[in-house]
CSV table of C-alpha atoms in Angstrom, one decimal:
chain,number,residue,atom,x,y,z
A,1,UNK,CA,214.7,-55.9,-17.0
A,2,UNK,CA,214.3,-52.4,-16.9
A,3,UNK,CA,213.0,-50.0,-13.5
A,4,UNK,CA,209.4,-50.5,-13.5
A,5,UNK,CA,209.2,-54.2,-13.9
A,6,UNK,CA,211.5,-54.6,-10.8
A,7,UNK,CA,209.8,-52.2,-8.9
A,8,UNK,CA,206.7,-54.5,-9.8
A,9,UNK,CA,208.3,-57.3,-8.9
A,10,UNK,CA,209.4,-55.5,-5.2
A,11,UNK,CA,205.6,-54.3,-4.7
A,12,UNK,CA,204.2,-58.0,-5.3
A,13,UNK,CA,206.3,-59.5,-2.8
A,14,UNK,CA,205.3,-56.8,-0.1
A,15,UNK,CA,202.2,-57.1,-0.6
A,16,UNK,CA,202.1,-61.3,-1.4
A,17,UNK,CA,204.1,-61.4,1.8
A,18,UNK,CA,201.8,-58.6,4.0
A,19,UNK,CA,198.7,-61.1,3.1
A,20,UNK,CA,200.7,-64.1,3.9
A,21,UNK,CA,201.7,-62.7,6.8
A,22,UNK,CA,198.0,-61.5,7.8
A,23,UNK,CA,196.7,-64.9,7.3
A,24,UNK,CA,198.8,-67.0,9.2
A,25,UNK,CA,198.3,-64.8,12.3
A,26,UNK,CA,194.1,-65.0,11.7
A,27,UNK,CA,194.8,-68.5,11.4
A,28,UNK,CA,197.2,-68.1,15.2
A,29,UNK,CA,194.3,-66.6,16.6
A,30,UNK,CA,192.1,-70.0,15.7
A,31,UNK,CA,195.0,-71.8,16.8
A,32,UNK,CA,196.1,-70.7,19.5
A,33,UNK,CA,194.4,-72.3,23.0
A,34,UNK,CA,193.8,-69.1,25.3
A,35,UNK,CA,193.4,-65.3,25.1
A,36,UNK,CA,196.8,-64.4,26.2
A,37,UNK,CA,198.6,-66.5,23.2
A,38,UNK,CA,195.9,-65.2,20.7
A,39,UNK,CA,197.6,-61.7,21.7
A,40,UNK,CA,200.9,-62.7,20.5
A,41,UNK,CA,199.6,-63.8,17.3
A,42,UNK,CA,197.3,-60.8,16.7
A,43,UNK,CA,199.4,-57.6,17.7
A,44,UNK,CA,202.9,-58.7,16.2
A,45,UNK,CA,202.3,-61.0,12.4
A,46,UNK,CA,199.2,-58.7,12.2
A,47,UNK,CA,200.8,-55.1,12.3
A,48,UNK,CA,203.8,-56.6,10.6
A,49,UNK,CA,201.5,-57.8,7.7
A,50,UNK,CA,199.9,-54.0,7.6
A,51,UNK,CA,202.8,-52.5,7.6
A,52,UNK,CA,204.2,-54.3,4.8
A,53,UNK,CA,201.0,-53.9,2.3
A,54,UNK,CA,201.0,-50.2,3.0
A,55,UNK,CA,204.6,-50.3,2.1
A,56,UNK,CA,203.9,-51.7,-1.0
A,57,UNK,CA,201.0,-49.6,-1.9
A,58,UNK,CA,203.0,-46.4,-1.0
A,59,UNK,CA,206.3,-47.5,-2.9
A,60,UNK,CA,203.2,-48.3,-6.4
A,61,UNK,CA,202.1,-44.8,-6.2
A,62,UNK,CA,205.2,-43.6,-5.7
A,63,UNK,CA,206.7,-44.6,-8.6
A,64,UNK,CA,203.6,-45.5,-11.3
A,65,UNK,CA,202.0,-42.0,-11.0
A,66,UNK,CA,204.5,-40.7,-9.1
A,67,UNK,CA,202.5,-39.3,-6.2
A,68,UNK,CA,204.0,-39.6,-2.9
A,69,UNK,CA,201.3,-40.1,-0.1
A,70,UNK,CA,202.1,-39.4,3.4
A,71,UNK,CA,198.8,-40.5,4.6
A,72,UNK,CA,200.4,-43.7,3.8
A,73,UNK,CA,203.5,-43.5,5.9
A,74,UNK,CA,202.0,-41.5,8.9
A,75,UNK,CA,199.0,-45.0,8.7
A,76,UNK,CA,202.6,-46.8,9.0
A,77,UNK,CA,203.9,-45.3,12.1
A,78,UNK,CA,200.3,-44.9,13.8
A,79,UNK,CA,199.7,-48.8,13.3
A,80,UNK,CA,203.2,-49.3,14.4
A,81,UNK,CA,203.1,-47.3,17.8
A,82,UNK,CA,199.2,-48.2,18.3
A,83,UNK,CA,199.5,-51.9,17.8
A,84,UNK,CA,201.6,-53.3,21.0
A,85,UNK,CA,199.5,-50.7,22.9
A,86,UNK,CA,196.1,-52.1,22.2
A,87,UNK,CA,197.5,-55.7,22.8
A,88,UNK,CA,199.1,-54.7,25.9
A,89,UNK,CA,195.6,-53.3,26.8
A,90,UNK,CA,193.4,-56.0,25.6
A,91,UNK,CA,195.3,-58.9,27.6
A,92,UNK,CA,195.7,-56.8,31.0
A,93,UNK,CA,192.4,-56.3,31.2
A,94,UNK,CA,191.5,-59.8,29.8
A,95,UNK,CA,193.9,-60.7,33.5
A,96,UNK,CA,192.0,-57.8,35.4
A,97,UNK,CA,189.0,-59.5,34.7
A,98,UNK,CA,190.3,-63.2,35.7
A,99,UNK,CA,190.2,-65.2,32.3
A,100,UNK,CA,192.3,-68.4,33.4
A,101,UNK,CA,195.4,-69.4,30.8
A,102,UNK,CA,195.8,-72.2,29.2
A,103,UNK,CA,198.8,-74.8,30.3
A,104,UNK,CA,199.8,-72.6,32.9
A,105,UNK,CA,203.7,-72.9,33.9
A,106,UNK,CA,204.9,-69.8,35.6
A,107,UNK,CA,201.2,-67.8,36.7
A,108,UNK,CA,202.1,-67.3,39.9
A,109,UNK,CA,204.1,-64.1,39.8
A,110,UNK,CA,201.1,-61.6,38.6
A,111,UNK,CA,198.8,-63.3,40.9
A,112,UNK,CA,200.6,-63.1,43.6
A,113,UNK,CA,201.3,-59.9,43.2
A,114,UNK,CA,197.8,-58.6,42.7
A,115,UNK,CA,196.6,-60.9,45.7
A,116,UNK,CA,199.0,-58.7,48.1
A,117,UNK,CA,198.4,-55.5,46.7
A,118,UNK,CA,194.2,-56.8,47.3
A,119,UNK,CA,195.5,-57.5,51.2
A,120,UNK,CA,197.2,-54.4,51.6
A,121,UNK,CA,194.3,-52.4,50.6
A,122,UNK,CA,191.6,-54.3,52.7
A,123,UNK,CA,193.8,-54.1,55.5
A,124,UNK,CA,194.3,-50.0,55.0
A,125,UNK,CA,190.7,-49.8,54.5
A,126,UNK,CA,189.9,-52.1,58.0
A,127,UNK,CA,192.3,-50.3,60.5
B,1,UNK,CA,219.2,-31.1,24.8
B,2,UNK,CA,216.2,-29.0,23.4
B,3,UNK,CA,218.5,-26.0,23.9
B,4,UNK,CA,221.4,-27.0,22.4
B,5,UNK,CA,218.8,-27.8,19.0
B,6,UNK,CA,217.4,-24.4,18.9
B,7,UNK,CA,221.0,-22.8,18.9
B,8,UNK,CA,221.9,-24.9,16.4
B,9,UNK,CA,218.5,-23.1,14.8
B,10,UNK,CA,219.6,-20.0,15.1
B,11,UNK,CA,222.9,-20.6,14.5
B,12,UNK,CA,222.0,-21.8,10.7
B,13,UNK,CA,219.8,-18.6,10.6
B,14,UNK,CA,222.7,-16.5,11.3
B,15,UNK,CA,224.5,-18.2,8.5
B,16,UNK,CA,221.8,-16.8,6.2
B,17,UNK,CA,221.3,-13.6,6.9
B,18,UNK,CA,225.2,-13.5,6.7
B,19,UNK,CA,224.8,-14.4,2.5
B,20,UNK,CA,221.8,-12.8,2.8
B,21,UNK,CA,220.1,-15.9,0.5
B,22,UNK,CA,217.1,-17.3,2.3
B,23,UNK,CA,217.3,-21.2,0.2
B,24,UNK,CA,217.2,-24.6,2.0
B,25,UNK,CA,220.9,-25.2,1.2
B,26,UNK,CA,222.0,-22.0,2.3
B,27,UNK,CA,220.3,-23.4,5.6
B,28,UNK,CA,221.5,-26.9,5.5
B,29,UNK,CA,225.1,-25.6,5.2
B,30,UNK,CA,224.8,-23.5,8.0
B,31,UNK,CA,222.6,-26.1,10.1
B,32,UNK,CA,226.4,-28.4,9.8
B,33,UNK,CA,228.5,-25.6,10.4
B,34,UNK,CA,226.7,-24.7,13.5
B,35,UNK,CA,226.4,-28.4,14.4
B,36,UNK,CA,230.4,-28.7,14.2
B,37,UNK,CA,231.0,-25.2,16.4
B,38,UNK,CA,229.2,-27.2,19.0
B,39,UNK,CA,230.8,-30.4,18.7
B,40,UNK,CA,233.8,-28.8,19.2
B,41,UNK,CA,232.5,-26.8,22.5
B,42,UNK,CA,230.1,-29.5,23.6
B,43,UNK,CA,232.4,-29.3,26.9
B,44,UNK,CA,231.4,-26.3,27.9
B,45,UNK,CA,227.5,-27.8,28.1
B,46,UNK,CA,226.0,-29.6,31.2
B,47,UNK,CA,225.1,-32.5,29.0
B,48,UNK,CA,226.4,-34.3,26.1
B,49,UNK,CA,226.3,-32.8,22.5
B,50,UNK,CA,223.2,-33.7,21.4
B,51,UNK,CA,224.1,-35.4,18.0
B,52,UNK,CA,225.1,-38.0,20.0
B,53,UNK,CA,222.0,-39.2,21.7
B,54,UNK,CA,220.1,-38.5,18.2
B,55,UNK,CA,222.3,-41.3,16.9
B,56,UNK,CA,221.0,-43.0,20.0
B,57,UNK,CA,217.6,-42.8,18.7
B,58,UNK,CA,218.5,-43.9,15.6
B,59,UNK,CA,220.1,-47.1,16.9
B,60,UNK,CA,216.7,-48.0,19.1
B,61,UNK,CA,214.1,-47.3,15.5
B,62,UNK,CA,216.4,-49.7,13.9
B,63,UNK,CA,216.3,-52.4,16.9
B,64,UNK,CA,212.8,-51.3,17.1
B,65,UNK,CA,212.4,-52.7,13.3
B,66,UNK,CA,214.5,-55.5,13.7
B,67,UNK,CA,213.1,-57.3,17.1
B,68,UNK,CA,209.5,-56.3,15.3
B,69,UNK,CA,210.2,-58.9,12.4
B,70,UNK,CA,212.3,-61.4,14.3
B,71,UNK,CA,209.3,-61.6,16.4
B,72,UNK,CA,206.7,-62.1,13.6
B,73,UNK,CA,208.8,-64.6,12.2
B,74,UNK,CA,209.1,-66.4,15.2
B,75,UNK,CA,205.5,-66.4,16.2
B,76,UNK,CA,204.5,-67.4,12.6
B,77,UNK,CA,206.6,-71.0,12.5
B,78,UNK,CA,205.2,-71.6,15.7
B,79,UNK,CA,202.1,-71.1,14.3
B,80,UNK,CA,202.1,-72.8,11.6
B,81,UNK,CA,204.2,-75.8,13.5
B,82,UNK,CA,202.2,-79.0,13.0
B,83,UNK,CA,202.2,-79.7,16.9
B,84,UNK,CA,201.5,-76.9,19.2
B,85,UNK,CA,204.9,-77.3,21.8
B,86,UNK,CA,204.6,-73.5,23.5
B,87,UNK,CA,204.4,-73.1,27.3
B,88,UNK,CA,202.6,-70.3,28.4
B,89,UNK,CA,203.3,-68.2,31.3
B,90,UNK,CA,203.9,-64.8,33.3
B,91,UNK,CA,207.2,-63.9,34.5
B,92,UNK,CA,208.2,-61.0,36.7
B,93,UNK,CA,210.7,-58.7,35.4
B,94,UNK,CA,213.3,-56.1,37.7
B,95,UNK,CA,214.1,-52.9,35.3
B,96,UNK,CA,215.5,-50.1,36.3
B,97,UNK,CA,214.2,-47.5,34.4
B,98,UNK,CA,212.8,-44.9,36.3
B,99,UNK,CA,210.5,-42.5,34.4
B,100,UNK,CA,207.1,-43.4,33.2
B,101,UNK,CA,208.1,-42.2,29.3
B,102,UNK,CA,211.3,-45.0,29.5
B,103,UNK,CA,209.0,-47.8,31.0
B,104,UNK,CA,206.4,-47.1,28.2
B,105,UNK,CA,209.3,-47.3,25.5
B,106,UNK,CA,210.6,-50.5,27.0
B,107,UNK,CA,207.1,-52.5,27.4
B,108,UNK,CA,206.4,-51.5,23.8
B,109,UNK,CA,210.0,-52.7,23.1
B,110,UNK,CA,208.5,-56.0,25.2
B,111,UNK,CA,205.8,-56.3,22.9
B,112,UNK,CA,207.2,-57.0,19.7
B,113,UNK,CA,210.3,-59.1,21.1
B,114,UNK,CA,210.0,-62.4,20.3
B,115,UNK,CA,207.3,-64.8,22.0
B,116,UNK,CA,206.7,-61.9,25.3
B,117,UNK,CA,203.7,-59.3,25.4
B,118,UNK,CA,203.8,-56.8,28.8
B,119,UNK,CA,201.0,-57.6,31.1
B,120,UNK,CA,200.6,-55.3,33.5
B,121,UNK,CA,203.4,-52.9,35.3
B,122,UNK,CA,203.7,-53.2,38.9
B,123,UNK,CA,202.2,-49.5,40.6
B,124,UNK,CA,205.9,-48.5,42.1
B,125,UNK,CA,207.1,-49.4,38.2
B,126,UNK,CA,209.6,-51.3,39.5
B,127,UNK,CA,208.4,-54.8,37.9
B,128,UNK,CA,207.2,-55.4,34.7
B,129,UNK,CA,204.6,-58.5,33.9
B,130,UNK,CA,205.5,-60.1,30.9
B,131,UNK,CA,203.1,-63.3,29.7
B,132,UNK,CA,205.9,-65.3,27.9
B,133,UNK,CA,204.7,-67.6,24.8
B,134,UNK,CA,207.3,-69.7,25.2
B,135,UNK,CA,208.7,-70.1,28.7
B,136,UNK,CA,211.7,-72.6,28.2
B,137,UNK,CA,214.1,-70.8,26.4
B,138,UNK,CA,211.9,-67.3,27.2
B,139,UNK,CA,213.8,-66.5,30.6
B,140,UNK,CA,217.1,-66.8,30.0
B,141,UNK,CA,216.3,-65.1,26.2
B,142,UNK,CA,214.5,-62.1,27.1
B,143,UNK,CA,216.7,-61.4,30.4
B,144,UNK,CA,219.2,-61.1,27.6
B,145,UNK,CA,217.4,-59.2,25.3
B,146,UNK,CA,215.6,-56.6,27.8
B,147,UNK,CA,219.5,-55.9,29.2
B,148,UNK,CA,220.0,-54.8,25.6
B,149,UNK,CA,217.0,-53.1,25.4
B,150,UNK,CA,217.3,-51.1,29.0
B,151,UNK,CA,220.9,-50.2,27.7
B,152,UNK,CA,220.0,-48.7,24.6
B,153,UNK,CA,216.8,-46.4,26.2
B,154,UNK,CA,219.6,-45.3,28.5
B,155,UNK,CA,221.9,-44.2,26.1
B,156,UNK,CA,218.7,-42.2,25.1
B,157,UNK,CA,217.5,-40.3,28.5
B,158,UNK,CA,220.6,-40.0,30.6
């Protein structure tokens, strides 16, 4: 087996594992039973998934034509610091704007906590 | 910190216009020369040699990497479990860290742990919000992993 077969061989597993990888968390986000939980699923198997088929693609041009593409690895760390971020984001503001969860166990603590900062300011704002 | 990088800078310059050969080696020998002069006088400076907290940095990519595919491969078998057995909720969560840029590592930090996503931050960013996938195991878990986590920014800023 000489070098370019096993690099081959490293390549298709990225990549067979980044699609694998994409596809269960598209099928999390059917899954899954509120917005919150659909999060989970989207920002971490997702942007692991990416960054393994970019991985792939950068290691196939790196050593078949032997070009080495930085696009590719700076798309790698932008998905990687971008990702939690967005998640982060979308689910505060899917809170701000009072979507309930699912089989709630421990929602009191945000609630709560937004319901006394609501009284503190109404009270500032009557006296 | 940033100081102590830029004498090590011109330090390495020195070195070549002493052989008078302006070549990347010339420069990365004079970069490690100038890096052990400090070590050894890293005494007289206010704060630690910097070397050290780079190898701090270093430590929190590679937990960075690591918690990003434990997490994946957690969320994934529960995914694909046949019977959906996750209890969602929100915990509160006490951290210490004081600056905004610390707090913004650590919820990203949050984010690709396993089964937590950061929520919201309380506006004193004393509390972090943390919507837990799994809440059985999740408190005693991430109060365990977050100490780990809050340690190893700290070895970073302070």
């Amino acid at each position: 087996m000489n070098a370019k077969v096993t690099i081959e061989i490293v390549v298709g597993i990225l990549i067979m594992s980044g699609t694998v990888m994409s596809l269960l968390s598209s099928l999390g986000i059917i899954r899954l039973p509120d917005v919150y939980n659909r999060a989970h699923a989207s920002t971490k198997s997702a942007t692991l998934g990416i960054l393994c088929i970019l991985l792939g693609a950068f290691l196939y041009f790196f050593y078949t034509h032997g070009v080495s593409s930085i696009r590719l690895l700076l798309g790698i760390v932008f998905v990687f610091l971008t990702a939690p971020v967005a998640g982060h984001l979308i689910i505060r503001s899917a809170h701000r704007s009072k979507v309930a969860l699912a089989d709630i166990s421990v929602q009191d603590d945000l609630q709560d906590y937004l319901d006394s900062e609501k009284d503190v300011e109404s009270s500032s704002t009557t006296s | 910190m940033a100081l102590q990088i830029l004498l090590n800078f011109i330090i390495a310059v020195v070195w070549m216009f002493l052989h008078n050969e302006w070549s990347f080696p010339r420069f990365t020998i004079g970069y490690v020369i100038g890096a052990a002069i400090m070590g050894l006088l890293s005494r007289i400076w206010p704060h630690d040699f910097y070397l050290k907290r780079a190898w701090a940095v270093i430590k929190l990519l590679i937990l960075f990497t690591k918690e990003l595919f434990v997490s994946s491969f957690v969320v994934m078998g529960l995914i694909i479990k046949p019977k959906l057995s996750i209890r969602p909720g929100i915990i509160a969560l006490q951290t210490e860290l004081k600056s905004d840029w610390e707090i913004t590592v650590l919820s990203c930090l949050i984010c690709l742990t396993p089964g937590t996503l950061t929520l919201d931050v309380s506006r004193d960013g004393r509390t972090l919000y943390i919507h837990a996938m799994d809440i059985n195991d999740a408190e005693l878990l991430s109060q365990q992993i977050k100490d780990s986590f809050e340690k190893a920014i700290m070895e970073v800023t302070r």
